[in-house]
XYZ file of C-alpha atoms in Angstrom:
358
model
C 102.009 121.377 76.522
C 105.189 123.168 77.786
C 108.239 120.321 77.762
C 108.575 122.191 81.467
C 104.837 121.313 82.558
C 104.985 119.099 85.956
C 103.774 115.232 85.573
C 101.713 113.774 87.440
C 103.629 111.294 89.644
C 101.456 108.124 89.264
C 98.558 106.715 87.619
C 95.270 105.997 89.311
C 94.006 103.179 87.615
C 93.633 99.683 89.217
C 95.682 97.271 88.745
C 93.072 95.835 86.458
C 92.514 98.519 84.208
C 95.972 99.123 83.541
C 96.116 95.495 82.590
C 93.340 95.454 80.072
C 94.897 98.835 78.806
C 98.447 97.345 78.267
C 96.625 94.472 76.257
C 95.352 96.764 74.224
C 97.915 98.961 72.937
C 98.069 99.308 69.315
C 100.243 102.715 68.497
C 102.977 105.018 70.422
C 99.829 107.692 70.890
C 98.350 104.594 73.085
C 101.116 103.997 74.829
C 101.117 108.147 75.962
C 97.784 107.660 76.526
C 98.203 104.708 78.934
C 100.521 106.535 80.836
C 98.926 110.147 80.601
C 101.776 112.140 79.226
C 101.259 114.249 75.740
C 102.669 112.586 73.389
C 104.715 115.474 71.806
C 106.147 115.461 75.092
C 107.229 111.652 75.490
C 108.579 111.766 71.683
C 111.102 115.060 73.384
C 111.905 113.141 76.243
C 112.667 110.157 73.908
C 114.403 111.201 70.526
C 115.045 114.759 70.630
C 116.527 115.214 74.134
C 120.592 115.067 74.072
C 121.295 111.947 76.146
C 123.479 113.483 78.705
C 119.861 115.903 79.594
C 117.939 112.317 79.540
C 120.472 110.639 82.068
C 122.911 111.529 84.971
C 126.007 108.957 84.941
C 128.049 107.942 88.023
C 130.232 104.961 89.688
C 129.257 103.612 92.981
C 132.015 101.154 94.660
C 130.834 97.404 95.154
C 132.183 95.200 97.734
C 134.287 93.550 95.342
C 136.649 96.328 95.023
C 135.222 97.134 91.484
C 132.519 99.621 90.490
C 128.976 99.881 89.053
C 127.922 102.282 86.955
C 124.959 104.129 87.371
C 122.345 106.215 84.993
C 119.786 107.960 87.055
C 117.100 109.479 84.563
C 116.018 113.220 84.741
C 113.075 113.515 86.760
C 110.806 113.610 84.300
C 111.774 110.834 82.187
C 111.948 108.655 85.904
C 108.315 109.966 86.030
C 107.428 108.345 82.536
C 109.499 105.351 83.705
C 107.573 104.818 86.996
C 104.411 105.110 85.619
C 105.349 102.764 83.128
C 106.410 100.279 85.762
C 102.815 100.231 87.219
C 101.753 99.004 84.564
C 104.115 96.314 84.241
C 103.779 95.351 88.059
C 99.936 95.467 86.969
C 100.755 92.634 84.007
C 103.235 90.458 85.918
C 102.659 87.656 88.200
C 105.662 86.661 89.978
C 106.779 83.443 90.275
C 107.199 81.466 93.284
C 111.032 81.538 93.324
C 111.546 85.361 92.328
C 112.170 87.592 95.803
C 113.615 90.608 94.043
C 111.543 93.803 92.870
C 108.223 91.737 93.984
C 105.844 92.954 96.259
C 105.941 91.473 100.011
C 109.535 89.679 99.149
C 112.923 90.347 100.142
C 116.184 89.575 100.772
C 114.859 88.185 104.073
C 112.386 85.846 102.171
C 114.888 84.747 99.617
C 117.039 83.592 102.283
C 114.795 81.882 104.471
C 113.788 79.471 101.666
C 117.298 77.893 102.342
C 117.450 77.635 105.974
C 118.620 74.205 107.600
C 119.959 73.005 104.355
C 122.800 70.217 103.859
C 123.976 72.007 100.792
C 123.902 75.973 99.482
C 124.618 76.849 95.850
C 125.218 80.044 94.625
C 125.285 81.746 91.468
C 125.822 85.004 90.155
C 125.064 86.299 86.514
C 127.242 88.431 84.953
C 127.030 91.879 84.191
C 122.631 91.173 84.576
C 121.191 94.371 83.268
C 123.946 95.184 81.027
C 123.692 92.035 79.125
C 119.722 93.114 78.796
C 119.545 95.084 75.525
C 117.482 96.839 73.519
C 116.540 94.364 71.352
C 115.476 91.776 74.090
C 113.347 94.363 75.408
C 111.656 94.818 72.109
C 111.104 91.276 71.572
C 109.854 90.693 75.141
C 106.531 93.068 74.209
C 106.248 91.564 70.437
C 106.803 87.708 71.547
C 103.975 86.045 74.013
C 102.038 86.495 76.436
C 102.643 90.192 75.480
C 101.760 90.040 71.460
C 102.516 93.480 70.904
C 102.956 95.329 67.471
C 106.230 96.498 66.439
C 106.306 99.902 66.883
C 104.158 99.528 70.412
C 107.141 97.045 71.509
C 109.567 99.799 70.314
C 108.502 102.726 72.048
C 108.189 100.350 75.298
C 111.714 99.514 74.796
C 112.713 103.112 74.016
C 111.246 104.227 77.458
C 112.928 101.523 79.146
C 116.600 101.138 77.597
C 119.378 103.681 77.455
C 122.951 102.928 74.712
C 121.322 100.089 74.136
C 120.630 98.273 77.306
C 118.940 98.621 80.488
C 120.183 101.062 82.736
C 120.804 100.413 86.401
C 119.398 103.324 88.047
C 116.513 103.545 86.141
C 112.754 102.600 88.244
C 111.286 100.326 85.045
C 114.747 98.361 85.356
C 113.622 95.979 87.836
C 110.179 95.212 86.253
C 112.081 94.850 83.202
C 114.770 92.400 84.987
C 111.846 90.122 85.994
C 109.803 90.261 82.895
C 113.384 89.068 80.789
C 114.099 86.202 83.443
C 110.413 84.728 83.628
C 111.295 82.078 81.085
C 114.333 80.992 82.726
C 112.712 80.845 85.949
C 110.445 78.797 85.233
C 113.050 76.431 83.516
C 114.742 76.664 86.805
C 111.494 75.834 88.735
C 110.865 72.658 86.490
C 114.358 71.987 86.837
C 114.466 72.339 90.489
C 111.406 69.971 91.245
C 113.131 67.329 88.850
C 116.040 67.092 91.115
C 114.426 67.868 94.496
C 115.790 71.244 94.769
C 114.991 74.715 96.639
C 115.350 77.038 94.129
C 115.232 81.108 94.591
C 116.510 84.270 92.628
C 116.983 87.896 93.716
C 117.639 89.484 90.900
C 121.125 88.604 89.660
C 121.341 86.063 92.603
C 120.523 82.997 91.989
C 120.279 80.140 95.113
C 119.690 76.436 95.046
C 119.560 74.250 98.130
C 118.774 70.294 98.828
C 118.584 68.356 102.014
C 119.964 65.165 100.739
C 123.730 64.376 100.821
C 123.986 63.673 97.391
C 124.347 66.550 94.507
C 122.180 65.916 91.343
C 124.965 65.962 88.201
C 123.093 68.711 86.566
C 123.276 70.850 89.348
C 127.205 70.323 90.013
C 129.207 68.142 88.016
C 132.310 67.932 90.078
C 134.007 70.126 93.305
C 137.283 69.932 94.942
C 137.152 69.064 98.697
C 135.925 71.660 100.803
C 134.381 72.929 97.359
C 137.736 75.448 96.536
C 136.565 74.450 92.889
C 132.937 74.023 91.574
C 131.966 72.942 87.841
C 128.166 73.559 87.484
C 126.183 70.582 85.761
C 125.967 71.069 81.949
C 121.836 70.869 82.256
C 121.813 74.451 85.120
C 124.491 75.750 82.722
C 122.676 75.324 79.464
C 119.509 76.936 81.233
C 120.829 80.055 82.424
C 123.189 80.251 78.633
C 119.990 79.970 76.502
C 117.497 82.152 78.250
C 121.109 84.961 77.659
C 122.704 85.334 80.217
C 126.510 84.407 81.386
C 127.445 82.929 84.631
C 130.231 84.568 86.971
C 132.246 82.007 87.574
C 134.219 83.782 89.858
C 131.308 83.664 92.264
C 130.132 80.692 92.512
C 129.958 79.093 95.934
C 129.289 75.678 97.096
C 128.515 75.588 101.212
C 127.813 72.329 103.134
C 126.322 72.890 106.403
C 129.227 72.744 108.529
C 130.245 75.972 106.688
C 128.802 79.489 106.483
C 125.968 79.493 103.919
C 124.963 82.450 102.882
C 122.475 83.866 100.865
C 121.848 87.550 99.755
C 124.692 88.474 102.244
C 122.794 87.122 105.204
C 123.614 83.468 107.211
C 120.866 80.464 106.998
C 122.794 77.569 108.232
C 120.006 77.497 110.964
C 117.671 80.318 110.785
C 117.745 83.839 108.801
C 120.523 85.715 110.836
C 122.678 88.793 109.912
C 126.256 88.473 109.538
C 128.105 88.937 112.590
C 130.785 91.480 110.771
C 127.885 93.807 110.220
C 126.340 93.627 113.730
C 130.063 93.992 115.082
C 129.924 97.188 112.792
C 126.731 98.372 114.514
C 128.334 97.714 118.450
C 131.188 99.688 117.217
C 129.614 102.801 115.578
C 127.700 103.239 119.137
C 130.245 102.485 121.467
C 132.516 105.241 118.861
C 129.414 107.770 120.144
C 129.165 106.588 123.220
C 132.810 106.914 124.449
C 134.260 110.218 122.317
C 130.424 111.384 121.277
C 128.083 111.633 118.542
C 130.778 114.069 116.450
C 133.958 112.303 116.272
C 131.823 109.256 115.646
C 130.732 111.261 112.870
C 133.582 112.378 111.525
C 134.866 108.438 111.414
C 131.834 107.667 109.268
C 132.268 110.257 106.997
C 135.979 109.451 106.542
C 135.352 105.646 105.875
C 132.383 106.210 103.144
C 135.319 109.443 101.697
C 137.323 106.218 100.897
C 135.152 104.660 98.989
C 134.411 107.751 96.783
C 134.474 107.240 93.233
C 131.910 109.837 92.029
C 131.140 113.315 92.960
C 127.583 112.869 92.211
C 127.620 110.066 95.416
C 125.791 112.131 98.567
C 127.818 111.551 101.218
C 126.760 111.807 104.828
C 127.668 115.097 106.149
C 125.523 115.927 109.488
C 124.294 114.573 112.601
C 120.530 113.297 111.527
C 121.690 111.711 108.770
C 124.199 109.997 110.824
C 121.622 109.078 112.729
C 119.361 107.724 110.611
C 121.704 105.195 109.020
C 122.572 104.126 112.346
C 119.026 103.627 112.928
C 118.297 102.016 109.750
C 120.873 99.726 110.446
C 119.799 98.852 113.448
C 116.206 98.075 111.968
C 117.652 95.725 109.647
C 119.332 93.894 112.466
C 115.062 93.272 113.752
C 113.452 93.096 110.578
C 115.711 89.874 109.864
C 115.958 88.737 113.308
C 112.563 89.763 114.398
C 111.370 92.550 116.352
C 111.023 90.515 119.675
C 114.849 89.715 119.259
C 117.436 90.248 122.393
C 119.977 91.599 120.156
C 117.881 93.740 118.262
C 116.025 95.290 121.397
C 119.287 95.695 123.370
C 121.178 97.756 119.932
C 117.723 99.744 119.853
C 118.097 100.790 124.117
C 121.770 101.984 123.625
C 121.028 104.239 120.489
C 117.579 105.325 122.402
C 119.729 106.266 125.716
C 122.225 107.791 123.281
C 119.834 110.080 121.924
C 118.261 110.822 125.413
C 122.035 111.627 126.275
């Protein structure tokens, strides 16, 4: 088959076929064959292909004033990647407490699982899919439930990783994430019902909450007053260490509920609500239209995401409908966390809908 041939886009199967397929696997001409790609082809993609032909690399800013990198695959190795990923999503049964890359969960259901709460922990690990290599990928497929041969676990891990870890950018990376964590989740999960904790994670985010005054010593071993300074309990620490991964200290946060607790950047103190910075945001961007119209409010947007340009692969936003349609989006995140019935929500929606009538 030509190496230029078009893929299809998904596979067909159900979810229990692919299941019973995956179980199966015994050679790297399986694995093709699971995934319905030549296997000529997926050995070119794989070895032979000179990694900067495999993988685009960029910088994206982060909130934090630092900046992730990013490797986006060509589109036909994203093709083998996403296929791949169904049959992951096919094998994997997500825990309870995991709201990130799972089907029907969100940041909206992450956060809601610590509304009303008297205290809010939370955690960040460091550098998550970096410190994911190759090898822990390989041993995920050899060790259980997987049981995979070697060179089945190896070719899984070759479609997956890129220099040796997992890249972020790449559509098996989030499976992948979830698959590596599903030990220490459930360590967390035991550990949570010990102490009579709410326990969540969103991918690198990891919440705990409790409704009692008093904080279990494994959870936090000491704080300052109004928690300027929390030491995390040597039992949450050792978890998170031993299932591999490293704790940002530098973001942890401790929140009582007289304070702003937060979770996956949006408030819970006492329901699910959006920040107010970002709905302040929203009020501005349409009164900007509204008062010196829609193309000076343009040119303000495309001058404040110009700042944060660290990449000329980044697509900024450079017309009216797109414009628009981040306005819009925004403005649908503002009702899919507050609800669609919301005042707030229906009241942003009428001024962008008379704006637009305008």
């Amino acid at each position: 088959m030509n190496k230029n041939s078009s893929l299809s886009i998904l596979l067909y199967d159900s979810c229990e076929e692919l299941s019973k397929k995956f179980k199966q696997l015994q050679s790297p001409q399986d694995v093709a064959r699971l995934l319905q790609i030549p296997y000529d082809y997926l050995i070119y993609y794989l070895y032979r292909r000179p990694d900067d032909l495999r993988y685009t690399t960029f910088s994206i800013p982060k909130k934090s004033g630092s900046h992730r990198t990013i490797h986006s695959p060509h589109k036909s190795l994203a093709i083998v990647q996403r296929k791949l990923s169904q049959v992951l999503y096919a094998v994997y049964s997500p825990r309870p407490s995991v709201h990130g890359f799972a089907a029907s969960r969100s940041i909206v259901t992450n956060a809601k699982a610590h509304t009303k709460k008297k205290f809010v922990l939370n955690i960040d690990i460091k550098d998550f899919f970096d410190s994911i290599n190759f090898g822990r990928v390989r041993g995920l497929f050899i060790a259980k439930p997987y049981e995979l041969n070697e060179k089945v676990a190896t070719i899984l891990a070759q479609i997956c990783c890129f220099n040796n870890k997992l890249p972020q950018g790449a559509p098996s990376s989030p499976i992948i994430s979830n698959l590596i964590c599903a030990k220490m989740d459930s360590e967390l999960q035991r550990f949570s019902k010990e102490n009579g904790l709410f326990y969540t994670r969103y991918a690198d985010d990891i919440t705990f909450s409790l409704t009692r005054n008093e904080l279990p010593p494994g959870l936090v071993s000491s704080y300052q007053k109004g928690f300027s300074q929390v030491v995390l309990g040597n039992k949450l620490r050792s978890i998170i260490e031993n299932n591999g991964f490293q704790i940002n200290n530098s973001k942890v946060r401790l929140a009582y509920r007289n304070q702003r607790q937060e979770v996956t950047g949006l408030i819970v103190n006492q329901g699910v609500n959006v920040n107010r910075k970002y709905i302040r945001n929203v009020y501005g961007a349409l009164h900007a239209w509204e008062k010196y119209g829609l193309e000076e409010a343009v040119k303000v947007y495309i001058s404040e995401y110009a700042k944060k340009s660290v990449s000329p692969k980044q697509k900024y936003i450079q017309d009216y409908p797109d414009y628009l349609t981040s306005l819009r989006g925004k403005i649908e995140f503002i009702g899919s966390v507050r609800g669609k019935d919301d005042g707030l929500y229906q009241k942003l929606l009428n001024i962008f809908n008379e704006l637009i009538n305008k």
